[in-house]
Coordinates of C-alpha atoms and ligand atoms in Angstrom, one line a residue:
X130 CA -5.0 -20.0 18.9
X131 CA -7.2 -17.6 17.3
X132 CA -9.7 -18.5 14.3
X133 CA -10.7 -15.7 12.0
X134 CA -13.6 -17.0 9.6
X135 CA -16.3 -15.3 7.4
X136 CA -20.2 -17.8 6.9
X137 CA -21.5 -19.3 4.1
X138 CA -23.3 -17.3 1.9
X139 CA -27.0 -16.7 1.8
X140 CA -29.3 -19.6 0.7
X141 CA -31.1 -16.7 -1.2
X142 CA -29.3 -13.9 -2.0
X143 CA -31.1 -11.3 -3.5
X144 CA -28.1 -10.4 -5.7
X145 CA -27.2 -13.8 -6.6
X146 CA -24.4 -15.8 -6.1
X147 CA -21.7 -13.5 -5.4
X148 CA -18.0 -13.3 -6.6
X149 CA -15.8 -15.5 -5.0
X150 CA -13.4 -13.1 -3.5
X151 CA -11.1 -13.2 -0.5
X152 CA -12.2 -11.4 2.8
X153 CA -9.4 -8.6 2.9
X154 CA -10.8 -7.7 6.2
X155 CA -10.3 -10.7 8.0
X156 CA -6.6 -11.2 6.4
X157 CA -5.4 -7.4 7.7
X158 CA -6.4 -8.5 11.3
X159 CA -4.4 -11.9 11.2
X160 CA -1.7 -10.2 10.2
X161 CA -1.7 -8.2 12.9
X162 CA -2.9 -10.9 15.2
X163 CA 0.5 -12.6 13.9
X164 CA 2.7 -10.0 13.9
X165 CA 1.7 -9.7 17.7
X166 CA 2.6 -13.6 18.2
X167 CA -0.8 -15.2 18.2
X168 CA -1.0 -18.6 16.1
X169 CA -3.5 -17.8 13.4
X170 CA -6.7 -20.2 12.0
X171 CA -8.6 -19.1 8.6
X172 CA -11.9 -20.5 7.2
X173 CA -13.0 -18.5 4.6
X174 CA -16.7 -20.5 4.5
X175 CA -17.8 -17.4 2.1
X176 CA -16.1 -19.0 -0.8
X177 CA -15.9 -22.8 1.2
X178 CA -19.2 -22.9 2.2
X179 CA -18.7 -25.6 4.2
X180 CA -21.8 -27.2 6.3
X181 CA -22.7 -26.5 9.9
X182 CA -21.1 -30.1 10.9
X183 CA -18.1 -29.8 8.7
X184 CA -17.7 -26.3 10.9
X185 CA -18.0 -27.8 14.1
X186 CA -15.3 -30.3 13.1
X187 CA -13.0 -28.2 12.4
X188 CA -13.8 -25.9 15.4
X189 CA -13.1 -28.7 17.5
X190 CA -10.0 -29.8 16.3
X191 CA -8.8 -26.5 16.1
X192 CA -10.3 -25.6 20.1
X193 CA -9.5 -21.9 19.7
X194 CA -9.9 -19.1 22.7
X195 CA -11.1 -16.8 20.2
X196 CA -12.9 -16.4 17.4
X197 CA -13.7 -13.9 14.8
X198 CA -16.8 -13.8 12.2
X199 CA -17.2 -11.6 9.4
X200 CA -20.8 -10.4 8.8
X201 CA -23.0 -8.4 6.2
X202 CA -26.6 -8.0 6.4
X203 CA -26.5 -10.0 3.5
X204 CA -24.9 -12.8 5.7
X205 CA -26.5 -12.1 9.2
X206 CA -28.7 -15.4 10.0
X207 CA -25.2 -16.9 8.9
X208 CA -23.6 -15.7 11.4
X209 CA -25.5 -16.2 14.5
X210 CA -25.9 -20.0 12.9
X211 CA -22.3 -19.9 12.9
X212 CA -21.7 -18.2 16.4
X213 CA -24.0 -21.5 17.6
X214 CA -22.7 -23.6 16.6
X215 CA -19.1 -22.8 17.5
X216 CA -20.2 -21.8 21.3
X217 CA -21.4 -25.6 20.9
X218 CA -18.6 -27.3 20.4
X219 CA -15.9 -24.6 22.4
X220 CA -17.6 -23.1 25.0
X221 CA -15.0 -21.6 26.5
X222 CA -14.0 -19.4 23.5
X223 CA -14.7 -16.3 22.9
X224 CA -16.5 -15.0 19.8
X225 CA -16.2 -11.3 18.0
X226 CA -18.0 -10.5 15.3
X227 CA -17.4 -7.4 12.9
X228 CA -18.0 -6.7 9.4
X229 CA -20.3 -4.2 7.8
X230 CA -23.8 -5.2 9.4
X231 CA -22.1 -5.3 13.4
X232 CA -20.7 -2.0 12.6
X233 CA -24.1 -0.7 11.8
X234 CA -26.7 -2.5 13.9
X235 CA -24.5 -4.3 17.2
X236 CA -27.5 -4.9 19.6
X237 CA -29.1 -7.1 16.4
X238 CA -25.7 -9.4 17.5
X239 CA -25.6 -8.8 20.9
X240 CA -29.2 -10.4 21.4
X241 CA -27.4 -13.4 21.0
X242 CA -25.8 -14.5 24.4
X243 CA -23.0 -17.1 21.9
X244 CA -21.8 -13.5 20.5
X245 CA -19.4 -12.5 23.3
X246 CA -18.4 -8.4 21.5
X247 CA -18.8 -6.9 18.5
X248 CA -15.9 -4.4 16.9
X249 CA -17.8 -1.7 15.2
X250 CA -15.7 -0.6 11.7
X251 CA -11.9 -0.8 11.5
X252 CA -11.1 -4.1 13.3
X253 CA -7.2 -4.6 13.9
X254 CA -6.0 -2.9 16.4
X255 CA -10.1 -3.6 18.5
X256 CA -9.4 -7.3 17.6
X257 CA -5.9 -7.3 18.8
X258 CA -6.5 -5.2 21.9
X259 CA -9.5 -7.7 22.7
X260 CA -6.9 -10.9 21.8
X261 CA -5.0 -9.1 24.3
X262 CA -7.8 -8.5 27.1
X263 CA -9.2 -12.1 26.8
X264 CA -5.5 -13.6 26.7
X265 CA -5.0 -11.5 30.0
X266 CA -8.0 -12.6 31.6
X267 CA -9.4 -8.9 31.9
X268 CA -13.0 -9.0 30.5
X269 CA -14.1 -6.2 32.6
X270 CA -11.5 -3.6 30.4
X271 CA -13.6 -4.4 27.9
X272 CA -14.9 -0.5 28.3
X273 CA -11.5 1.2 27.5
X274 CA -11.6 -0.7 24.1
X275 CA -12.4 1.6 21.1
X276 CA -14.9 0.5 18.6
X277 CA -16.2 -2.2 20.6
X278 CA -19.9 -3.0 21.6
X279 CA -20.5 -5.1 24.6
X280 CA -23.2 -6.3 26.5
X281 CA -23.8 -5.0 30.3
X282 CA -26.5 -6.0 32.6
X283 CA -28.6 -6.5 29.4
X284 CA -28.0 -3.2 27.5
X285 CA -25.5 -3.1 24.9
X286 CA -22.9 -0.4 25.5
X287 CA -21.0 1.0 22.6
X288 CA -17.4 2.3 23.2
X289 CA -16.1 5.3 20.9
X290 CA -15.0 4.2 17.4
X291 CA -10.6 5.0 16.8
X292 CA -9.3 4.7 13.2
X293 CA -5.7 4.0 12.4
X294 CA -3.9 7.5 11.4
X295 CA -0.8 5.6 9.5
X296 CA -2.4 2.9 7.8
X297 CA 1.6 2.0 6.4
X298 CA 1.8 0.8 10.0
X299 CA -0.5 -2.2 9.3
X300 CA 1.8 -5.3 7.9
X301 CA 0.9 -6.7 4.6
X302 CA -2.3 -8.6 4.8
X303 CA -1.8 -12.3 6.0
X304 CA -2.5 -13.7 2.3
X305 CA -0.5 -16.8 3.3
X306 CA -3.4 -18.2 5.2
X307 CA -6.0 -18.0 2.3
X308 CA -6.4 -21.2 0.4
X309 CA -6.5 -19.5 -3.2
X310 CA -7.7 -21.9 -4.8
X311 CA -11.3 -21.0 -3.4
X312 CA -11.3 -17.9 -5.4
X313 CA -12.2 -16.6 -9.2
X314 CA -8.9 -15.1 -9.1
X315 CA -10.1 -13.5 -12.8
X316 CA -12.6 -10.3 -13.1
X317 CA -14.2 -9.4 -16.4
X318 CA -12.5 -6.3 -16.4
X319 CA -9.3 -7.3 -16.9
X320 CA -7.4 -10.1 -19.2
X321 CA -4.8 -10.5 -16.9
X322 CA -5.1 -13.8 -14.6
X323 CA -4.6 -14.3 -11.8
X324 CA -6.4 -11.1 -10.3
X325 CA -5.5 -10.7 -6.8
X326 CA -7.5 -7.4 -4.6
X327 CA -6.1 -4.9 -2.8
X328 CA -7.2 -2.3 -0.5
X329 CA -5.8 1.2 -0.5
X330 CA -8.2 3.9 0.5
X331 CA -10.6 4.0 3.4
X332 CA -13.4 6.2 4.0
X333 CA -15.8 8.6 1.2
X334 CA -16.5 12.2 1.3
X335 CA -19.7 11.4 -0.2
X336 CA -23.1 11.8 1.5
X337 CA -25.1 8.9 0.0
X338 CA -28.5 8.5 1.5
X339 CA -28.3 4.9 0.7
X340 CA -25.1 3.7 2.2
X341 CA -22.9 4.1 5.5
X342 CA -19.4 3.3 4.5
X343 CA -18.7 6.6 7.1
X344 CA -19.9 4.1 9.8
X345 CA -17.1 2.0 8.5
X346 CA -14.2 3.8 8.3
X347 CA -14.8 7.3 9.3
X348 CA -15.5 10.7 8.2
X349 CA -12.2 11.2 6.6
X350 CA -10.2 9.1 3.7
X351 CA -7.1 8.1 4.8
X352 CA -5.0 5.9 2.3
X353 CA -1.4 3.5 2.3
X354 CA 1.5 5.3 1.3
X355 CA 2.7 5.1 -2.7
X356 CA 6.1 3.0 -1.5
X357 CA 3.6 1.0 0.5
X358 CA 1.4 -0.2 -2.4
X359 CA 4.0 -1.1 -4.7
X360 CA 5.9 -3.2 -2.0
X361 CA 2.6 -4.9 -1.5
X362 CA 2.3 -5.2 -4.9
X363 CA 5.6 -6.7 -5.4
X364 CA 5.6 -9.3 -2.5
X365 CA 1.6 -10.7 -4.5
X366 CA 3.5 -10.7 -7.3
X367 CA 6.7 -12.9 -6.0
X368 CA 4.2 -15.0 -3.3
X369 CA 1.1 -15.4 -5.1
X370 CA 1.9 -14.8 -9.0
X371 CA -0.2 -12.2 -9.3
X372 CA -0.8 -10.4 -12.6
X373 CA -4.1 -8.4 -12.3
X374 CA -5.2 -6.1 -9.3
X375 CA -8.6 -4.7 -8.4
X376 CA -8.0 -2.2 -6.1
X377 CA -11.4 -2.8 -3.8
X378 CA -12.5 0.2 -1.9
X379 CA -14.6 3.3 -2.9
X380 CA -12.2 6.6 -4.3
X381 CA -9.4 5.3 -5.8
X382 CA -8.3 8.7 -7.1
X383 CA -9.5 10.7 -4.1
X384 CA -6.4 12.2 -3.9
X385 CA -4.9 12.9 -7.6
X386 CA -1.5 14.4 -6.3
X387 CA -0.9 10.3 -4.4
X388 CA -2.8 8.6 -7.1
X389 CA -0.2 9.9 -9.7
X390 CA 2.1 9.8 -7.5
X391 CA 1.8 6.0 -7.0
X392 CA 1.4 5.6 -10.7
X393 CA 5.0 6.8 -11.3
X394 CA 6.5 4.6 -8.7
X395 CA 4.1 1.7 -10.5
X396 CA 6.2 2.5 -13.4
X397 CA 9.7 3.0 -12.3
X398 CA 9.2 -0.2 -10.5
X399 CA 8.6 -2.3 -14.0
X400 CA 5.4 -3.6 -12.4
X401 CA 4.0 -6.1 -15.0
X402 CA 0.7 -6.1 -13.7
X403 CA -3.0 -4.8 -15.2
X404 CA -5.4 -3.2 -12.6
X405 CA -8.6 -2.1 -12.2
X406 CA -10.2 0.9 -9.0
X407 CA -13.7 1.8 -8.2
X408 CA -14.1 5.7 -8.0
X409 CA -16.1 8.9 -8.4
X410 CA -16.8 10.3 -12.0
X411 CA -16.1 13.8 -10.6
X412 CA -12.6 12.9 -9.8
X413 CA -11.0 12.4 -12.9
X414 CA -9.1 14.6 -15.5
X415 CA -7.1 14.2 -18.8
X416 CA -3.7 14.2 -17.3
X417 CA -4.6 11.6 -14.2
X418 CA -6.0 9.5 -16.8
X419 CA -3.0 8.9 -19.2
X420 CA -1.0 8.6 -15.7
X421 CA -3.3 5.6 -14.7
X422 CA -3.5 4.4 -18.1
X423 CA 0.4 4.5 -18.7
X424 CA 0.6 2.8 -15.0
X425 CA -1.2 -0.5 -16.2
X426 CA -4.7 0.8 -15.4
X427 CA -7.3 -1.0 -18.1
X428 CA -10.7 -0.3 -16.4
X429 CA -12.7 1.8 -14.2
X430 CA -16.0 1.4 -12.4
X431 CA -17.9 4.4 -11.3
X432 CA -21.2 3.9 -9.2
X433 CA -23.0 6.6 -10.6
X434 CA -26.3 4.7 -9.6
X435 CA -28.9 6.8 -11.8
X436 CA -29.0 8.5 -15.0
X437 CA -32.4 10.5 -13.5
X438 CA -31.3 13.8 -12.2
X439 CA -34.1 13.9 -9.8
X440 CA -33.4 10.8 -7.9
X441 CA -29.6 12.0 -8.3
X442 CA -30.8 14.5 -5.8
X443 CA -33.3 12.5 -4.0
X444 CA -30.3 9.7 -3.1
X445 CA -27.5 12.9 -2.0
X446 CA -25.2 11.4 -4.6
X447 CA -23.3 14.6 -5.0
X448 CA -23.0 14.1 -8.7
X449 CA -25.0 15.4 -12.3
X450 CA -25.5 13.8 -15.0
X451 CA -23.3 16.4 -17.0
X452 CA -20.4 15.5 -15.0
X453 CA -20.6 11.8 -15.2
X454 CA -21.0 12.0 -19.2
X455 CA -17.9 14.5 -19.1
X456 CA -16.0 12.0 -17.8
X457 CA -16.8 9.1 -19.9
X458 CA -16.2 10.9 -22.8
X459 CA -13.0 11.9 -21.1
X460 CA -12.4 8.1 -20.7
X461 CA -13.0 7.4 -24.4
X462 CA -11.3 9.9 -25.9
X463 CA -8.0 8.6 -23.8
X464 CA -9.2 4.6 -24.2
X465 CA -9.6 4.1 -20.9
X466 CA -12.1 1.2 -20.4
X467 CA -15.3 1.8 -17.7
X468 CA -17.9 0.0 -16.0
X469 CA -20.7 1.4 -14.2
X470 CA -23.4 0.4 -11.4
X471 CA -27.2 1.7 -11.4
X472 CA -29.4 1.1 -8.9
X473 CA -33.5 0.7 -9.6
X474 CA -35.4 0.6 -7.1
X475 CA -34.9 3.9 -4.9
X476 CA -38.2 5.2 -3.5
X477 CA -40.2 7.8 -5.4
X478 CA -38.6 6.4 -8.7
X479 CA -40.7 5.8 -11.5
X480 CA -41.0 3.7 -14.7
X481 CA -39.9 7.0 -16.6
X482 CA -36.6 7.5 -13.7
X483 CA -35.6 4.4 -14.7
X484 CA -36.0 4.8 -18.9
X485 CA -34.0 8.0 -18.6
X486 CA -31.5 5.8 -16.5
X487 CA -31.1 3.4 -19.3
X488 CA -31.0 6.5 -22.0
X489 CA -28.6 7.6 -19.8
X490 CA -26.3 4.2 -19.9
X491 CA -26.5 4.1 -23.7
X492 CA -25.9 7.4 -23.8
X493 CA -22.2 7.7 -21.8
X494 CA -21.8 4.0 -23.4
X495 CA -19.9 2.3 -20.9
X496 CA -17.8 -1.0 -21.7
X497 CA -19.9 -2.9 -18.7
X498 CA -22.9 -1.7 -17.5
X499 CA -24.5 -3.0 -14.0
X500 CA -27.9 -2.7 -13.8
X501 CA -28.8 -3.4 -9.3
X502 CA -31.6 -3.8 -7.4
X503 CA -31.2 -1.3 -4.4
X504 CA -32.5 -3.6 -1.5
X505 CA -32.2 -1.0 1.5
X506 CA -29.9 -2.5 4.5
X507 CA -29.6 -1.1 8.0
X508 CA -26.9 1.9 8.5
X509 CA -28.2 4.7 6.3
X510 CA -30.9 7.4 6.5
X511 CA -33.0 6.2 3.6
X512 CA -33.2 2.4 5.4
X513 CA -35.0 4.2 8.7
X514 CA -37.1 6.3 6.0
X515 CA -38.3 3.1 4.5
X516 CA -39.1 1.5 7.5
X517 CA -40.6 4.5 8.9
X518 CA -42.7 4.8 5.5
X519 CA -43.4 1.2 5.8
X520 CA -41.7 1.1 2.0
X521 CA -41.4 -2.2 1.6
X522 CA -43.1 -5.5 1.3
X523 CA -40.7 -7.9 2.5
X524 CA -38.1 -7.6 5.5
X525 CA -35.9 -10.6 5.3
X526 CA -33.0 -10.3 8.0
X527 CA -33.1 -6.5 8.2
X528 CA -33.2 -6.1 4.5
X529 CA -35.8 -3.9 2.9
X530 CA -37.4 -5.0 -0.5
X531 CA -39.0 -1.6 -1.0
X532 CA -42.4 -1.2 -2.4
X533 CA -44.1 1.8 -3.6
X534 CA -47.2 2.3 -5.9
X535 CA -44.8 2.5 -9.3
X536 CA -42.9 -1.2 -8.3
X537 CA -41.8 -3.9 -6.1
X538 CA -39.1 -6.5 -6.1
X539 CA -40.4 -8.6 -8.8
X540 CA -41.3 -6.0 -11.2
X541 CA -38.1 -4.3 -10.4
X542 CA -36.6 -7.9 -11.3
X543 CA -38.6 -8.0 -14.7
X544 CA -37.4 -4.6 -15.4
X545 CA -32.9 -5.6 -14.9
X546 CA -33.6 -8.6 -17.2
X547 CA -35.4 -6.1 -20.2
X548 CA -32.5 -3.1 -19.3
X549 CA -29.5 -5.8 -18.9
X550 CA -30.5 -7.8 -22.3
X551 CA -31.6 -4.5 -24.5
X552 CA -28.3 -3.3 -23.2
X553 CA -26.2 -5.9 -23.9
X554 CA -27.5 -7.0 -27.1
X555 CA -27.0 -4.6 -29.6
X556 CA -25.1 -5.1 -32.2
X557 CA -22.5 -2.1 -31.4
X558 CA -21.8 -4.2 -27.9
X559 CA -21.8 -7.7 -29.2
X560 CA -18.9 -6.7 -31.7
X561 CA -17.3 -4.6 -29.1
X562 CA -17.5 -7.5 -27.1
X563 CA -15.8 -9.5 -29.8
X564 CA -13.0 -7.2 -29.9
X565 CA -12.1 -7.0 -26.3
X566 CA -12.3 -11.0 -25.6
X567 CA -12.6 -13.2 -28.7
X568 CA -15.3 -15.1 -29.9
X569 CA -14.9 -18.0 -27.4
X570 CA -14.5 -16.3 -24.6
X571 CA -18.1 -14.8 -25.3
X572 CA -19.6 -17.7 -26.9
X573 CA -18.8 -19.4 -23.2
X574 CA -20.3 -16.1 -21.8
X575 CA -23.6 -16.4 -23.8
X576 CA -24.1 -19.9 -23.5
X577 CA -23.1 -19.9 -19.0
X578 CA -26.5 -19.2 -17.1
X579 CA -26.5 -15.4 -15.7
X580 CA -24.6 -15.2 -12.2
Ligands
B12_45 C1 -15.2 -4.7 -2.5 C2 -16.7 -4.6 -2.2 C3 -17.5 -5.6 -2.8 C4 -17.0 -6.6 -3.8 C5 -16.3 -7.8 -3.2 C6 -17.0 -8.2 -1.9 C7 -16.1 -9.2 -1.2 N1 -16.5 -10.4 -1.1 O1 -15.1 -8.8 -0.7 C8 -18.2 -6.9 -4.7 C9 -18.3 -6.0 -5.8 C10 -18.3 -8.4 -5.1 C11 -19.3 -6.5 -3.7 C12 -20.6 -6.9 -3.8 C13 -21.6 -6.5 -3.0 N2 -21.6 -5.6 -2.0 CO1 -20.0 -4.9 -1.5 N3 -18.5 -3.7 -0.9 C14 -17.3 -3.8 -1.3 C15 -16.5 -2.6 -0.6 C16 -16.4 -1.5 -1.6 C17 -15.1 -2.9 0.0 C18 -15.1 -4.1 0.9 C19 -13.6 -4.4 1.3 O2 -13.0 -5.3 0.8 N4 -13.1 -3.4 2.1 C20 -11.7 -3.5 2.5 C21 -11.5 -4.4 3.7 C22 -10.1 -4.1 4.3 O3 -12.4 -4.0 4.7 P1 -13.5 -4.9 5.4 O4 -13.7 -6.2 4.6 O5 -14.7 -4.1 5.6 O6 -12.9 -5.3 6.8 C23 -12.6 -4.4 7.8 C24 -13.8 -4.1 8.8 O7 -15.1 -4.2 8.2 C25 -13.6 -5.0 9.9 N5 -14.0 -6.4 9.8 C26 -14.5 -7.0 8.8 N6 -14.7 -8.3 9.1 C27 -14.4 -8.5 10.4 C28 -14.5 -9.6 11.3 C29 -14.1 -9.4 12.6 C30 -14.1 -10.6 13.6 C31 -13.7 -8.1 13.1 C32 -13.3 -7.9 14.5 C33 -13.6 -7.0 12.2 C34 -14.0 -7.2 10.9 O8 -12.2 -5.0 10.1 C35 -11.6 -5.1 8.7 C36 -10.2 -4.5 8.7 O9 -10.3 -3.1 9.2 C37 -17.5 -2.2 0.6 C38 -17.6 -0.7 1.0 C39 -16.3 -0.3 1.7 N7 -15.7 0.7 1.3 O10 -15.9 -0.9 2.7 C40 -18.9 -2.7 0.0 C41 -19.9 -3.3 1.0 C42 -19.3 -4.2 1.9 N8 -20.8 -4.1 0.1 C43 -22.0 -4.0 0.4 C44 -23.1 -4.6 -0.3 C45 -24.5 -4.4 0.2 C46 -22.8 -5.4 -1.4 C47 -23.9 -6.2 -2.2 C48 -24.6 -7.1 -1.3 C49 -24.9 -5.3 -2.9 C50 -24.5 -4.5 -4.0 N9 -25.2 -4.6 -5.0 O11 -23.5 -3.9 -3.9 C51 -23.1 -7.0 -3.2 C52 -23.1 -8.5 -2.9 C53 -23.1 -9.2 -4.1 C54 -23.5 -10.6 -3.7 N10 -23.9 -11.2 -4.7 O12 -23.6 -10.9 -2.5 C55 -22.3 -3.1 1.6 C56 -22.6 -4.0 2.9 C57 -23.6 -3.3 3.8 C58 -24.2 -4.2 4.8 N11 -25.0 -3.6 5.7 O13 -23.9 -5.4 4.8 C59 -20.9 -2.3 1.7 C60 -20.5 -1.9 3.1 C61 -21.1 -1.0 0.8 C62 -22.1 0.0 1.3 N12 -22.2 0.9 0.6 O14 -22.8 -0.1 2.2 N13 -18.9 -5.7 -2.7

């Protein structure tokens, strides 16, 4: 039997509590896993956050030959707590860990003799090949794995990453094994409940100093099929009710001929379902928004991460400022609700970066506005600047709290709270506010502690 299972969150998450959301990842490879024969285990401990002994309980009742661990640098010292205490109480087993973090730093894993392989980025067909390996007793073909990292005599050897070509070959993700009531099943940015996620495009053109989703899924996007996102669609909404979708992933509308595409099939199949994507303001037009719009779509979140043209350029985010407010306005002319993410924080920003970055957010007037502390984390060029630099005051588990003369963490802190309540209160937004969800859903609002 083969247990897939993310770790509890961090004791002290820099971003807070996070959203209680299934792990998408680990539910693609059980399917696989399943549709190749293998009896699959899930413990989402993300959302269960169950404790060390109440893991080891289940682990050995379960005795598994294999399991899998999702990590983030967020959720690393998880992990290797995790990996323990597993190898304590099955020995035998074998433990793969992938995830975000593995994908970008494997040796920080591999020091740890309980972590048997890593899979570096796209993990079903590694995982099932390595099911396959470990089932077979063949360790030592562990080298003609792709997107595997392995220990050897010490050194940590990492095999050549392969991406799936057809993604419409991977089945539905195993959803059946996820206890739903663990999860929020509701995001702001829809009305609809329950909100079920959905992943349809991997990989970003984008250059980003400040991320490494390449080092996830490639250099190229490569998306499901139209018929194969409304099928999905369909069986959430028979299986698990479903009547909002957020579409997780960066670049939704990558591609406008598919997005539109998949719109219209939305539509001729009667789907009764609000959704919400995550894309880039320079990929939207007039047209492609009254196709979303028309298709259910009720909001969209664009990371534009800085209203400071300057640090636009400093972070490679391949956008301008003109283009971004284009396309807002584009959005409220055509009622199409947004939400946008900033980051403050970025090296060489200064107090006056991050007033023209909250000009910037009245100014394109957003419906939610995310002000985020960037906290650098391995994978990308600005991370190994940092450190080179010696940027930071704090390293806690490979993450970077940068510091330069103009702020640090807490400052940076002090300035969200001022940004996210001067944002948020005005009187414009309040009654907005009012419109879109009633008074008692923002009385509750007001009156819950921020997550
Ligand atoms: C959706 C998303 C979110 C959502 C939901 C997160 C969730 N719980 O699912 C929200 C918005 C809540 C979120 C928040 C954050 N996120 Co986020 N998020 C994403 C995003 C865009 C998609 C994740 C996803 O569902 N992918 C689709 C599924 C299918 O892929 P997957 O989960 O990665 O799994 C595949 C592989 O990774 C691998 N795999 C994964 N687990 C395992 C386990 C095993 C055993 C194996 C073999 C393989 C394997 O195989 C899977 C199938 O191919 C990614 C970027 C991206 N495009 O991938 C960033 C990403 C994961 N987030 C990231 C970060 C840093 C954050 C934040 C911490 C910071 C921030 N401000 O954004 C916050 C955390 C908030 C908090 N309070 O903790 C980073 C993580 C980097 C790192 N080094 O850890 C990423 C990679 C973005 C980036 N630009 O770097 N996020």
């Amino acid at each position: 039997m083969i247990l897939l299972m993310t770790t509890p969150q961090p004791a002290n998450s820099p971003w807070g509590a996070a959203n209680k959301i299934p792990p998408l990842g680990l539910t693609y490879i059980a399917a696989v896993l399943e549709q190749a024969g293998y009896p699959v285990s899930f413990l989402d401990n993300y959302s269960g956050n169950r404790s060390v002994e109440e893991v080891k309980l289940e682990v050995r009742k379960l005795a598994p030959e294999v399991v899998g661990i999702g990590c983030t640098s967020n959720t690393y010292k998880r992990c290797v707590e995790t990996a323990k205490a597993v190898k304590e109480v099955a020995p035998n087993c074998k433990i793969v860990v992938g995830g975000p973090h593995p994908s970008f730093m494997p040796e920080s894993m591999l020091q740890h003799p309980e972590i048997d392989c890593v899979v570096m980025g796209e993990g079903e067909r590694a995982m099932l090949e390595l099911v396959n390996l470990f089932k077979a007793r063949k360790d030592e073909d562990i080298s003609n794995v792709a997107s595997v990292a392995y220990r050897n005599n010490g050194q940590t050897v990492k095999n050549p990453q392969s991406f799936i070509k057809d993604l419409d070959k991977v089945p539905f993700p195993a959803r059946h094994l996820l206890s739903m009531k663990l999860y929020d099943r509701e995001i702001d940015y829809l009305a609809a409940k329950p909100v079920d996620t959905m992943n349809v495009i991997r990989g970003c053109p984008y250059n980003c100093n400040w991320c490494n989703v390449k080092g996830l899924w490639g250099n190229s996007c490569r998306a499901f099929g139209p018929e194969r996102v409304v099928a999905e669609i369909e069986h959430m909404v028979q299986t698990l009710g479903t009547k909002g979708i957020y579409f997780v992933g960066d670049n939704f509308t990558i591609n406008k001929e598919r997005t539109i595409q998949l719109c219209k099939l939305m539509k001729e199949h009667k789907l009764d379902i609000e959704w919400t994507c995550d894309t880039g303001a320079d990929q939207i037009s007039r047209d492609l928004l009254r196709e979303m719009k028309s298709a259910g779509c009720k909001t969209i979140w664009f990371g534009v991460e800085s209203g400071s043209p300057s640090i636009l350029k400093k972070i490679n985010r391949g956008l301008t400022v003109e283009q971004v407010a284009r396309t807002f306005k584009l959005c409220r002319e055509e009622s199409m609700q947004t939400a946008v993410s900033f980051m403050l924080g970025i090296p060489g920003e200064t107090a006056d970066d991050m007033k023209s970055t909250f000009k910037f957010a009245r100014k394109i007037d957003p419906d939610w506005c995310h002000f985020n502390i960037f906290i650098a984390y391995p994978g990308c060029c600005l991370y190994d600047e940092i450190i080179q630099k010696g940027q930071y005051d704090r390293l806690e588990d490979f993450l970077a709290y940068v510091k330069t003369d103009d702020f640090n963490y807490e400052s940076l802190l002090e300035t969200q709270r001022r940004f996210h309540s001067s944002f948020n209160k005005s009187p414009k937004r309040i009654m907005r506010k009012l419109e879109r969800e009633g008074p008692i859903k923002v009385m509750k609002q007001y009156l819950s502690p921020r997550r």
